[in-house]
PDB file of C-alpha atoms and ligand atoms in Angstrom:
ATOM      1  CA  UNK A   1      -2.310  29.694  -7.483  1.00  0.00           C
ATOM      2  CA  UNK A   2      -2.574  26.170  -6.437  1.00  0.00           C
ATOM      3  CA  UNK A   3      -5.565  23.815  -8.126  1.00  0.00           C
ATOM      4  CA  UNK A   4      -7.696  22.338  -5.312  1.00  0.00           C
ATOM      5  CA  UNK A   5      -7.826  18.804  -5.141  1.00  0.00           C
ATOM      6  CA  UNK A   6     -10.883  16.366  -7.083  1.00  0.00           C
ATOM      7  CA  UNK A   7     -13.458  16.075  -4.354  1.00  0.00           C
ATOM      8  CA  UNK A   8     -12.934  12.213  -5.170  1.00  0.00           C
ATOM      9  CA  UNK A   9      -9.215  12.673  -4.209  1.00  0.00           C
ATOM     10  CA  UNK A  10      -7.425  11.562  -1.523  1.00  0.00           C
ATOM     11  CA  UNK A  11      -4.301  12.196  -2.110  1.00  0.00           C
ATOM     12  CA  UNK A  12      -2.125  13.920  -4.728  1.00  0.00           C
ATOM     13  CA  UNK A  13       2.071  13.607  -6.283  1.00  0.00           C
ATOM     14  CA  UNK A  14       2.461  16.630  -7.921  1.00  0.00           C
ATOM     15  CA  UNK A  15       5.674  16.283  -9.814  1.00  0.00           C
ATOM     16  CA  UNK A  16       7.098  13.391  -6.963  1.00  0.00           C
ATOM     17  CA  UNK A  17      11.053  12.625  -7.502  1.00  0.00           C
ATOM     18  CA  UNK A  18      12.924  10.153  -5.527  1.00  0.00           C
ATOM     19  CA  UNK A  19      17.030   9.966  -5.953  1.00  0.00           C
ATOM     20  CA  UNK A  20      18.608   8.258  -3.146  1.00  0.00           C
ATOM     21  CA  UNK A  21      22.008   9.063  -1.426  1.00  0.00           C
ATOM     22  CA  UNK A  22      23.418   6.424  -3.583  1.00  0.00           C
ATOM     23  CA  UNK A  23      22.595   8.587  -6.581  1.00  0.00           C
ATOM     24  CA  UNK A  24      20.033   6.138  -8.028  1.00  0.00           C
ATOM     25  CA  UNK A  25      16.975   8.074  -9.098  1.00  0.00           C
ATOM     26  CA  UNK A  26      14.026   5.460  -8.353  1.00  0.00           C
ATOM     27  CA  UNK A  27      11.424   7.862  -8.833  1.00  0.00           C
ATOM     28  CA  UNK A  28      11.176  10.936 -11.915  1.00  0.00           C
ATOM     29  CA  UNK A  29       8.257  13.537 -12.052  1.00  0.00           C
ATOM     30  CA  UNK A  30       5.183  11.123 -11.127  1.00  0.00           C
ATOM     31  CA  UNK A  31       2.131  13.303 -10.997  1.00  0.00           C
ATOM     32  CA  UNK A  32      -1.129  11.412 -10.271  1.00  0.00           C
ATOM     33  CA  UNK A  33      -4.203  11.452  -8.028  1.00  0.00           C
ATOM     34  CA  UNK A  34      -5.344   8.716  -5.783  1.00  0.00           C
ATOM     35  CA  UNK A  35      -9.568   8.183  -4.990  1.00  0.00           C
ATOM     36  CA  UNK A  36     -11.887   7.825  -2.933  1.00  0.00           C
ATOM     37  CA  UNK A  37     -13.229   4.094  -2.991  1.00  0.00           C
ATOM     38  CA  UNK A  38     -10.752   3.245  -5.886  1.00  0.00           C
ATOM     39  CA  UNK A  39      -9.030  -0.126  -6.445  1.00  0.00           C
ATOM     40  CA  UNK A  40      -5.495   1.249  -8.039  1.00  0.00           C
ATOM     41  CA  UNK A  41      -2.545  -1.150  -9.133  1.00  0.00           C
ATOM     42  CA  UNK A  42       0.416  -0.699 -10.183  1.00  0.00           C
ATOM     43  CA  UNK A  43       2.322  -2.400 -11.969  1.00  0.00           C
ATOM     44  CA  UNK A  44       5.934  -2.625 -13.286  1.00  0.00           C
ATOM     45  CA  UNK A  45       9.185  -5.149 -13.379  1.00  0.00           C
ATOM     46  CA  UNK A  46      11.382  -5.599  -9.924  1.00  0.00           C
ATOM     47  CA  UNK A  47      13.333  -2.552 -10.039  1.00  0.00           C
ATOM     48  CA  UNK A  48      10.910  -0.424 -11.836  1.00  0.00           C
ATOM     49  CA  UNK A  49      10.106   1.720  -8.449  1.00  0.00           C
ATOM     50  CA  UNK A  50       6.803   0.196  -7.256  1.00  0.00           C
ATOM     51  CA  UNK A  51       7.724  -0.106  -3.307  1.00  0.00           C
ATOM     52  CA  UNK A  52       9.392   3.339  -3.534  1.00  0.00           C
ATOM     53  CA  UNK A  53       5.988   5.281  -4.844  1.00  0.00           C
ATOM     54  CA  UNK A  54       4.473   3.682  -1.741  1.00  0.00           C
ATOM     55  CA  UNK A  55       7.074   4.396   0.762  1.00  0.00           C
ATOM     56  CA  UNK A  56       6.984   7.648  -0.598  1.00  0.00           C
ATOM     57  CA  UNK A  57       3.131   8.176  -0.019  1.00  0.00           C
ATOM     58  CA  UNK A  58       3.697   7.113   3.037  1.00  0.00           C
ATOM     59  CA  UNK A  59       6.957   9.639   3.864  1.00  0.00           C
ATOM     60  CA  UNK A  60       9.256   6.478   4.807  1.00  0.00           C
ATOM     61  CA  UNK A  61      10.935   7.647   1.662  1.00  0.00           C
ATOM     62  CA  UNK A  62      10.608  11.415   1.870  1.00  0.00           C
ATOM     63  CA  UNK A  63      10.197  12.954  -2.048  1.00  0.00           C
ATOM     64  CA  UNK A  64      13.695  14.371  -2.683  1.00  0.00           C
ATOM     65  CA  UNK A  65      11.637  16.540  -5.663  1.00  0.00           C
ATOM     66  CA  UNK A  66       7.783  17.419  -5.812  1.00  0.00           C
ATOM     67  CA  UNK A  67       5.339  17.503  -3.641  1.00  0.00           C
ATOM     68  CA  UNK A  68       2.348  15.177  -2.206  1.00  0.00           C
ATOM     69  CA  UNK A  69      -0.512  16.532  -0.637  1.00  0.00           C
ATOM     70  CA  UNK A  70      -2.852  14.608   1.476  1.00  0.00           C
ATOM     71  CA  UNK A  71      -6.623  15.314   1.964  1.00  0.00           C
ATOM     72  CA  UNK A  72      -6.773  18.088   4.482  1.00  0.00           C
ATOM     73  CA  UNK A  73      -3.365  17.270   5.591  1.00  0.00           C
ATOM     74  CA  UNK A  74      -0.501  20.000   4.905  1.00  0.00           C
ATOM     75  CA  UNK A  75       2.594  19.821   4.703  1.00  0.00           C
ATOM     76  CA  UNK A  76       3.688  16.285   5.191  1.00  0.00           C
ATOM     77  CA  UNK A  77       6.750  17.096   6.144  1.00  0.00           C
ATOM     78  CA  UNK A  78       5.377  18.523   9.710  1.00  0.00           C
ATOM     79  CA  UNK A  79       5.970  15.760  12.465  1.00  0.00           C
ATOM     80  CA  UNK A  80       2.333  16.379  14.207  1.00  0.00           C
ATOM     81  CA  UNK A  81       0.724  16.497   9.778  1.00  0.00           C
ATOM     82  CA  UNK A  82       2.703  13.223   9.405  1.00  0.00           C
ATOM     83  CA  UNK A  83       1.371  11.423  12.244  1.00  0.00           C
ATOM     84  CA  UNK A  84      -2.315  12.072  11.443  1.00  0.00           C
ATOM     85  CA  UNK A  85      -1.332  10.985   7.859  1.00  0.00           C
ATOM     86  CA  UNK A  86       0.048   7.669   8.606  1.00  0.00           C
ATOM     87  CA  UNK A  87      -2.613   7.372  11.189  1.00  0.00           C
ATOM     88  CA  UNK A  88      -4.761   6.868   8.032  1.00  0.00           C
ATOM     89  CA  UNK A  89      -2.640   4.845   6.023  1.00  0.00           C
ATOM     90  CA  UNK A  90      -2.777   1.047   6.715  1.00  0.00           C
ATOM     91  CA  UNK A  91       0.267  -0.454   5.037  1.00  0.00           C
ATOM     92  CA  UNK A  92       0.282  -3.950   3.583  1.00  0.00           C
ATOM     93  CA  UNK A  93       3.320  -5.914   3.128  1.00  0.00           C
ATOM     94  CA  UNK A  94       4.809  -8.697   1.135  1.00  0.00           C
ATOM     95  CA  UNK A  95       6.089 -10.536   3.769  1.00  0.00           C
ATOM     96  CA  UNK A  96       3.160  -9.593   6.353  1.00  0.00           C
ATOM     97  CA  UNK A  97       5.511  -8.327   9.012  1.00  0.00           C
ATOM     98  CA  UNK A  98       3.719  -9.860  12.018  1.00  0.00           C
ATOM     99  CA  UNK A  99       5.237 -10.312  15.219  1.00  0.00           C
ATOM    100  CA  UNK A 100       5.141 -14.174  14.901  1.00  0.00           C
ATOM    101  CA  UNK A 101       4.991 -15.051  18.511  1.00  0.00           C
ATOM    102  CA  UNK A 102       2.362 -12.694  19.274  1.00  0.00           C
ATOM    103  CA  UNK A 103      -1.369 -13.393  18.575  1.00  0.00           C
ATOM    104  CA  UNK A 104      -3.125 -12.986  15.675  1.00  0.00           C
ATOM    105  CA  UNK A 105      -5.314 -10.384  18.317  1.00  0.00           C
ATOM    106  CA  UNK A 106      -2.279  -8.575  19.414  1.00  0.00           C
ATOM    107  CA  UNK A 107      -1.263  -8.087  15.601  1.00  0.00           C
ATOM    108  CA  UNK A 108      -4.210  -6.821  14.780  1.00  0.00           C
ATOM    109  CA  UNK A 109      -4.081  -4.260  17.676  1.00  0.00           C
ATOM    110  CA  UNK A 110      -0.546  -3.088  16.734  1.00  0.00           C
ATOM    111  CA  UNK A 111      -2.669  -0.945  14.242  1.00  0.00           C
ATOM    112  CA  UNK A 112      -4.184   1.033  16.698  1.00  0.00           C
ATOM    113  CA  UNK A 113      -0.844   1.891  18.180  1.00  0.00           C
ATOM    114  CA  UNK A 114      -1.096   5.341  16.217  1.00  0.00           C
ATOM    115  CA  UNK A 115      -4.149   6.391  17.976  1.00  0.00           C
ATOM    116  CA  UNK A 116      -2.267   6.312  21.494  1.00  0.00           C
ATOM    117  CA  UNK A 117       1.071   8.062  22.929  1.00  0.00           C
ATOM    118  CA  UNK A 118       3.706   6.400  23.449  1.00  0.00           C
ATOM    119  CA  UNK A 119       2.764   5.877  27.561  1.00  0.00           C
ATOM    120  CA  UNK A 120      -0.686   5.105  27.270  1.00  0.00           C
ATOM    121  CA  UNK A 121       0.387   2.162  24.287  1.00  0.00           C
ATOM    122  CA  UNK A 122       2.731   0.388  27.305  1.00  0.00           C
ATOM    123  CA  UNK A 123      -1.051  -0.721  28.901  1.00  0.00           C
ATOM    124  CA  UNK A 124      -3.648  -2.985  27.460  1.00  0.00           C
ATOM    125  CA  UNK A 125      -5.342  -1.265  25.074  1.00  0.00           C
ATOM    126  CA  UNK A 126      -8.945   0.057  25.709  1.00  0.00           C
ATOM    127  CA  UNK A 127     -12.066  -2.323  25.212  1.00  0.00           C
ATOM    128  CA  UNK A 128     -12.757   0.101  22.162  1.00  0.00           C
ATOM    129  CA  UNK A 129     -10.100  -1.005  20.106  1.00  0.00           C
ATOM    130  CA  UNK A 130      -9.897  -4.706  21.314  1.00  0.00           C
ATOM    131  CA  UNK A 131     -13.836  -4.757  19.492  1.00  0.00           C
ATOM    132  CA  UNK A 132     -12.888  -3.083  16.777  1.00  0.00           C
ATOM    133  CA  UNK A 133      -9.720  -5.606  16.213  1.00  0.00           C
ATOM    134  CA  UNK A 134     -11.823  -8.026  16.443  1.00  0.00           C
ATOM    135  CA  UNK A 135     -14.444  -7.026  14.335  1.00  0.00           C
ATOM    136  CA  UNK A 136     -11.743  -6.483  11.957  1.00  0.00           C
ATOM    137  CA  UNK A 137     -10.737 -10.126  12.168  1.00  0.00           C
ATOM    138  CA  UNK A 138     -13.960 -11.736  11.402  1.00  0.00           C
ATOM    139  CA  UNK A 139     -13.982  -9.544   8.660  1.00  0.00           C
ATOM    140  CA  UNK A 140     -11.150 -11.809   7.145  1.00  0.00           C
ATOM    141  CA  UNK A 141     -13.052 -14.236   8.084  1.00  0.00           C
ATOM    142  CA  UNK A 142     -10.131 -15.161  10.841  1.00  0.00           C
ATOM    143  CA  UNK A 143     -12.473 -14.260  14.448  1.00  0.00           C
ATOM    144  CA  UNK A 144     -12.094 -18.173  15.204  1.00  0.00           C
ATOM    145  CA  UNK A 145      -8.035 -17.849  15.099  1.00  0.00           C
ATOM    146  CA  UNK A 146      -7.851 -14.706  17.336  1.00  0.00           C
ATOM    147  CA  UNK A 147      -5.709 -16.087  19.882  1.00  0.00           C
ATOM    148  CA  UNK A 148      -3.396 -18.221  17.587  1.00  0.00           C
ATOM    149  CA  UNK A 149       0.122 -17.685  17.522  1.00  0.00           C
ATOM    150  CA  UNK A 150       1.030 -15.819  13.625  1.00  0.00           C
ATOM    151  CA  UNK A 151       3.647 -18.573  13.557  1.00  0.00           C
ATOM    152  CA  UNK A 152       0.725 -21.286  13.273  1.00  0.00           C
ATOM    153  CA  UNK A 153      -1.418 -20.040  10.577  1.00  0.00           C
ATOM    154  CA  UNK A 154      -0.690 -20.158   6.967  1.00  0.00           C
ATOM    155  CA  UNK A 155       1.022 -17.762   4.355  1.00  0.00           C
ATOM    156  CA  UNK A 156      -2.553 -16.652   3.576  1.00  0.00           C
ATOM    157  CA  UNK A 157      -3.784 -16.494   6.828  1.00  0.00           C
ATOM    158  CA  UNK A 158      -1.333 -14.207   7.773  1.00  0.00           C
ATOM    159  CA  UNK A 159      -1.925 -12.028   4.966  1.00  0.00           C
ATOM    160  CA  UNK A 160      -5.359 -11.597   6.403  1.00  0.00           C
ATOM    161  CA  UNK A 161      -3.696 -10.884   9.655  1.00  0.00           C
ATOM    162  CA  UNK A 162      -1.740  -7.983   7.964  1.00  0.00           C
ATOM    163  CA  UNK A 163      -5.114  -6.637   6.223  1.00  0.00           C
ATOM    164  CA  UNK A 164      -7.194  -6.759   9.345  1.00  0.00           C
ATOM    165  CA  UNK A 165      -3.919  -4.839  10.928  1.00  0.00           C
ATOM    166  CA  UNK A 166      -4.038  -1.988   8.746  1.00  0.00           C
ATOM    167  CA  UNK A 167      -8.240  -1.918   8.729  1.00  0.00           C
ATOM    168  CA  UNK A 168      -7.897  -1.749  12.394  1.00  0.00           C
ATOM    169  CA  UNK A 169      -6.195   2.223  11.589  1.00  0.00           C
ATOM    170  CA  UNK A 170      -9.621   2.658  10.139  1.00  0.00           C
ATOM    171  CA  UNK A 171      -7.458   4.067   7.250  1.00  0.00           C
ATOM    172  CA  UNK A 172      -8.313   6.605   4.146  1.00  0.00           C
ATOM    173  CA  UNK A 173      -5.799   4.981   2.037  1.00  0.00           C
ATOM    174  CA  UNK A 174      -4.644   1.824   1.985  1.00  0.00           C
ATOM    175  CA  UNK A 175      -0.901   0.791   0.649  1.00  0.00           C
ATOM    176  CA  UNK A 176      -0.220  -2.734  -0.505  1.00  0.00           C
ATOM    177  CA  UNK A 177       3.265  -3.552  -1.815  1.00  0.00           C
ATOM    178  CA  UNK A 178       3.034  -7.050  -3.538  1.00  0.00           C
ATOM    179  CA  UNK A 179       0.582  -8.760  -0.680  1.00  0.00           C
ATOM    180  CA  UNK A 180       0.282 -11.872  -2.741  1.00  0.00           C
ATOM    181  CA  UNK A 181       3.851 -11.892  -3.935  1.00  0.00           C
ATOM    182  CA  UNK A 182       5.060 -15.099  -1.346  1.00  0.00           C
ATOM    183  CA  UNK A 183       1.304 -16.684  -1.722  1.00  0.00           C
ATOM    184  CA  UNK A 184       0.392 -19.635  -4.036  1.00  0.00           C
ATOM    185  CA  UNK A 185      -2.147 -18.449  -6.851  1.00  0.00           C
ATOM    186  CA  UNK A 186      -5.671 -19.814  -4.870  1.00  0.00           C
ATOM    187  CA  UNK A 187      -4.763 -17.803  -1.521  1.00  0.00           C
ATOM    188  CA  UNK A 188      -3.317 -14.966  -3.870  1.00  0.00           C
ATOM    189  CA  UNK A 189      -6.848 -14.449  -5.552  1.00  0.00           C
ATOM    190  CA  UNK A 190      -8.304 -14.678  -2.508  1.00  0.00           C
ATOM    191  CA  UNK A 191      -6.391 -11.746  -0.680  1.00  0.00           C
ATOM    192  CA  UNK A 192      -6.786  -9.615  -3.611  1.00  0.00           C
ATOM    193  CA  UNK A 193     -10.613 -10.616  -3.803  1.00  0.00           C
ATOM    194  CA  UNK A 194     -11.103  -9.920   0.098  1.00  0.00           C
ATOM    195  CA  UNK A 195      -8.595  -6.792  -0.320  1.00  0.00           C
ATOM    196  CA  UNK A 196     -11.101  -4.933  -3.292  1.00  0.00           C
ATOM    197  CA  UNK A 197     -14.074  -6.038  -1.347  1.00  0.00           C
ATOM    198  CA  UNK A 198     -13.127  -3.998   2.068  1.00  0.00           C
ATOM    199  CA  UNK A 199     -11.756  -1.189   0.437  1.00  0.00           C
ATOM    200  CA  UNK A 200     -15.178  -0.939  -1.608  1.00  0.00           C
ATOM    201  CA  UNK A 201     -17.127  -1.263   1.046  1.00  0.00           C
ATOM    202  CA  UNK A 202     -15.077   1.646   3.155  1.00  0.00           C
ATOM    203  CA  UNK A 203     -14.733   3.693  -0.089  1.00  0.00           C
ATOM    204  CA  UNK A 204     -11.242   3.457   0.716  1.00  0.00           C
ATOM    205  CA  UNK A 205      -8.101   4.563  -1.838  1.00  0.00           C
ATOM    206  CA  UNK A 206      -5.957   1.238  -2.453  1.00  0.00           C
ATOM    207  CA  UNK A 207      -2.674   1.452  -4.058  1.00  0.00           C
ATOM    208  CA  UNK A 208      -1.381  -2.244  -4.835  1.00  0.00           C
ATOM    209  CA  UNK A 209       1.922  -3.186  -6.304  1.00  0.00           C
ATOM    210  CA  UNK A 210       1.563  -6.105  -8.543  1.00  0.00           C
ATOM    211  CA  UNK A 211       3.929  -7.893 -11.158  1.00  0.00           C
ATOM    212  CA  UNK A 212       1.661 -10.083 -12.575  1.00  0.00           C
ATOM    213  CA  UNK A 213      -0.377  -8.553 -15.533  1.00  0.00           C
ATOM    214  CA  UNK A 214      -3.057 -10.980 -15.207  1.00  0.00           C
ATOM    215  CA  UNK A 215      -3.982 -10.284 -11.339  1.00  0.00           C
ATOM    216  CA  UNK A 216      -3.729  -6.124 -12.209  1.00  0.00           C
ATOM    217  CA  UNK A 217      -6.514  -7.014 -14.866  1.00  0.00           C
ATOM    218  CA  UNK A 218      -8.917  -8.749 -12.870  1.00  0.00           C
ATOM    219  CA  UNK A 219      -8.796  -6.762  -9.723  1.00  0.00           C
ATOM    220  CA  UNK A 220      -7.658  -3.552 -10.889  1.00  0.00           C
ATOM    221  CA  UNK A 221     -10.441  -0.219 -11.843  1.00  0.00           C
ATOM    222  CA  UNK A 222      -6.969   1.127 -12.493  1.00  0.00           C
ATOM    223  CA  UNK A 223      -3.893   0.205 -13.568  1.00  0.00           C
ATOM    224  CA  UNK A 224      -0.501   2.879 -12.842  1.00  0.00           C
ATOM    225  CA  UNK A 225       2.106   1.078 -15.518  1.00  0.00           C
ATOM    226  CA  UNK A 226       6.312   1.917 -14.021  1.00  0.00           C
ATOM    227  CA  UNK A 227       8.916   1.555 -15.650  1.00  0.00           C
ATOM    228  CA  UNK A 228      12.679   3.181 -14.709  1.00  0.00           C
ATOM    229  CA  UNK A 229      10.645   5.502 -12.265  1.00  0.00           C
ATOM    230  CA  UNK A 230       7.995   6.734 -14.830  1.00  0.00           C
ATOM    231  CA  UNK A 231       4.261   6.554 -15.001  1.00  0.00           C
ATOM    232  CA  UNK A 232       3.947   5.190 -18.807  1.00  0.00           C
ATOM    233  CA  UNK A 233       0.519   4.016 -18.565  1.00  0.00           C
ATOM    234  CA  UNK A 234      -2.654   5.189 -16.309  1.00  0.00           C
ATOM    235  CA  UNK A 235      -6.071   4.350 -17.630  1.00  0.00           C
ATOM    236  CA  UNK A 236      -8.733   1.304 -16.984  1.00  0.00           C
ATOM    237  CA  UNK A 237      -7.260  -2.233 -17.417  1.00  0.00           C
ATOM    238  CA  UNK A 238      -9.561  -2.498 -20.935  1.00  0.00           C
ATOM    239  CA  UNK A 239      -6.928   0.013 -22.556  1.00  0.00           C
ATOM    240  CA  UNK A 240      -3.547  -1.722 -21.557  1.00  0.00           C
ATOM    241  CA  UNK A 241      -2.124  -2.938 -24.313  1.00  0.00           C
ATOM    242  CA  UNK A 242       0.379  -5.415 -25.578  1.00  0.00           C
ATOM    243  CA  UNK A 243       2.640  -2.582 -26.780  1.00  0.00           C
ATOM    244  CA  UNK A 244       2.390  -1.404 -23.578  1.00  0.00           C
ATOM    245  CA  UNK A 245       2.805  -4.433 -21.779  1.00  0.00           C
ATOM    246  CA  UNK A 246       5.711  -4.705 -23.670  1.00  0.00           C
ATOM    247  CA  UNK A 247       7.229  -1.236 -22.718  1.00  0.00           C
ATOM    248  CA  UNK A 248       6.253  -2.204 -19.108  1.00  0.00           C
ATOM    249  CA  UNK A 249       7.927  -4.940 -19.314  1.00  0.00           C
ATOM    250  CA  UNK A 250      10.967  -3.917 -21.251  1.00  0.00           C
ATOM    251  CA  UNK A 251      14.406  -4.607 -19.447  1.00  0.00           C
ATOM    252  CA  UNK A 252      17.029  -1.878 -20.444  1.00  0.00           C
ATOM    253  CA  UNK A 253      19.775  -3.758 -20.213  1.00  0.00           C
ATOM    254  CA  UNK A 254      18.253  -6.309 -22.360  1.00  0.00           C
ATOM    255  CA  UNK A 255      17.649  -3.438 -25.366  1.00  0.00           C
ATOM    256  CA  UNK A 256      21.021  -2.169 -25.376  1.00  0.00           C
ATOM    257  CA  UNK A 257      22.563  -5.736 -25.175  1.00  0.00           C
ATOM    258  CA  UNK A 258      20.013  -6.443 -28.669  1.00  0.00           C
ATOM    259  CA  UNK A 259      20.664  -3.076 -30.289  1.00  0.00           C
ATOM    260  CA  UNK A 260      24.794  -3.858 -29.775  1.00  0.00           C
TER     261      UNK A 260
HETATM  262  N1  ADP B 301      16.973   2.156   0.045  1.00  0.00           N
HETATM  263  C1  ADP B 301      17.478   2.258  -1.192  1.00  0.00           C
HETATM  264  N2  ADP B 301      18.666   2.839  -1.391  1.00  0.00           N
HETATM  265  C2  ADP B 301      19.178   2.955  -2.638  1.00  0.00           C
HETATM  266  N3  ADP B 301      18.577   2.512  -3.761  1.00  0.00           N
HETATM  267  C3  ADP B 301      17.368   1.916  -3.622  1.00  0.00           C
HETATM  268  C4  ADP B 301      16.767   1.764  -2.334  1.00  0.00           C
HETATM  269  N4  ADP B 301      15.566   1.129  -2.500  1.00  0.00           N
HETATM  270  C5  ADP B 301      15.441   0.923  -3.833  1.00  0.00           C
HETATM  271  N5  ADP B 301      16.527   1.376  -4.502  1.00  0.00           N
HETATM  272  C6  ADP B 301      16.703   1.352  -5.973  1.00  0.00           C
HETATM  273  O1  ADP B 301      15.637   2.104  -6.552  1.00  0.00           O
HETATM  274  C7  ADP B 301      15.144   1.458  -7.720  1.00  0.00           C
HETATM  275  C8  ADP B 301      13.663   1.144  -7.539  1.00  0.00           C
HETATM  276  O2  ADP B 301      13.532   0.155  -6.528  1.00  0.00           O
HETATM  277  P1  ADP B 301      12.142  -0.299  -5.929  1.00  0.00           P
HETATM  278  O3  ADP B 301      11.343   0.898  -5.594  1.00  0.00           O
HETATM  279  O4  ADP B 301      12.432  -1.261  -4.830  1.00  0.00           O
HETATM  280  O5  ADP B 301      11.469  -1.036  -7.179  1.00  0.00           O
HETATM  281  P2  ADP B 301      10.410  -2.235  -7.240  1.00  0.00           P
HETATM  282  O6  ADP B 301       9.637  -2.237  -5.953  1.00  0.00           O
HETATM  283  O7  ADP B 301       9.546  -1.907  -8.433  1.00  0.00           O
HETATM  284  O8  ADP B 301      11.186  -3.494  -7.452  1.00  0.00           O
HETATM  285  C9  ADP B 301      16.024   0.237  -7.931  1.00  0.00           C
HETATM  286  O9  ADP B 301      17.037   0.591  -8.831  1.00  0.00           O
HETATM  287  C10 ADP B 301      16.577  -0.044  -6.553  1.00  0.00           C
HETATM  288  O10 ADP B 301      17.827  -0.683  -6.650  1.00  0.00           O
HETATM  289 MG1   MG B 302       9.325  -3.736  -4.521  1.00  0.00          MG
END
């Protein structure tokens, strides 16, 4: 019989494998829970598997093993189940992915794309969503740069951009792969700051992807430790480590090259 889901729970990887058709397995057996109004990180080296757990929440990068079920939403794999799924996923990028010549408006719209067919997306967008992106934007603190090109505002201030993008899906879960990755330490805290705030306020689920240890400690209630494709560590930031860190942190290639 299948266990029902922590009321907390948004989301759960029961058993979630990932080999792609180049034969690399990214992902082995990751079984884990994602919550309600929880600020998760994860963290691991480059190559460790941290943007394919979040494709994979997200089905861009189907499980090739497992299974993930979604609050009320079953089976993933269902076109119509998918769409209300990503619906309610905002997804946060590294390198914002903003259309640069549009408006820092018009970006923030694209996240209500989902909520429209295809047909009724080709016409301005209802009056609805063009308060709501707005709203979103002052939440960044950004409602005085609405109609400024993405190309003229900074690294951070297009971060923003992308955060009030994916708030504007009005999302259950939010998916960040390394948002402060390409951003100089000040703006860096300052995404992450304005990131945990929102998603506390909207008890929404964040999943970050992080490399630096000392940014997963400050902002983290959580922190998921990869490394090769394996949870190794998943507990409160006050219980990581150094031996951990270490195994975290461990290069493979490097052991066998000291142990030869
Ligand atoms: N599209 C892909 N096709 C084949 N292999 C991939 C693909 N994306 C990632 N990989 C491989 O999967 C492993 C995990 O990569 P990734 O999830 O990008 O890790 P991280 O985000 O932690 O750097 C790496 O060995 C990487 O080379
Ligand atoms: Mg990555």
């Amino acid at each position: 019989m299948q266990k029902p889901m922590q009321a907390a729970a948004i989301a759960e990887l029961d058993n979630v494998g990932v080999t792609y058709t180049n034969g690399i397995t990214a992902l082995k057996s990751i079984s884990l829970q994602l919550n309600r109004g929880e600020f998760a990180v994860v963290l691991g080296s480059s190559g460790a598997g941290k943007s394919t757990l979040l494709r994979t929440i997200n089905y861009l990068t189907p499980p090739t093993q497992g299974r993930i079920v979604v609050d009320g939403l079953r089976p993933l794999s269902k076109p119509q189940v998918l769409r209300l799924h990503r619906q309610r996923t905002g997804m946060i990028f590294q390198q914002h992915q903003l259309i640069e010549r549009h408006s820092a408006l018009q970006n923030v719209l694209m996240g209500r794309l989902a909520y429209h067919s295809f047909w009724r997306s080709l016409l301005p967008l209802p009056q609805t969503d063009q308060q709501l992106a707005l709203d979103c934007l002052d939440r960044v603190g950004l409602l005085a740069k609405a109609l400024t090109p993405a190309n003229a505002l900074s690294g951070g201030q297009k971060q923003r951009v992308g955060i009030a993008r994916a708030l504007a899906q009005q999302p259950q879960l939010m998916l960040a792969d390394e948002p402060i990755a390409s951003l100089d330490p000040t703006s860096a805290h300052r995404i992450l700051s304005l990131l945990r705030t929102i998603c506390k306020t909207d008890g929404i689920a964040a999943l970050v992807s992080l490399h630096q240890v000392e940014f997963a400690q400050a902002y983290g209630d959580r922190i998921i430790g990869l490394a090769q494709g394996q949870v190794i560590f998943d507990g409160p930031p006050s219980v990581l480590d150094r031996h951990t860190l270490d195994q975290i942190y461990t290069d493979p290639t490097t052991v066998q090259i000291r142990q030869q």
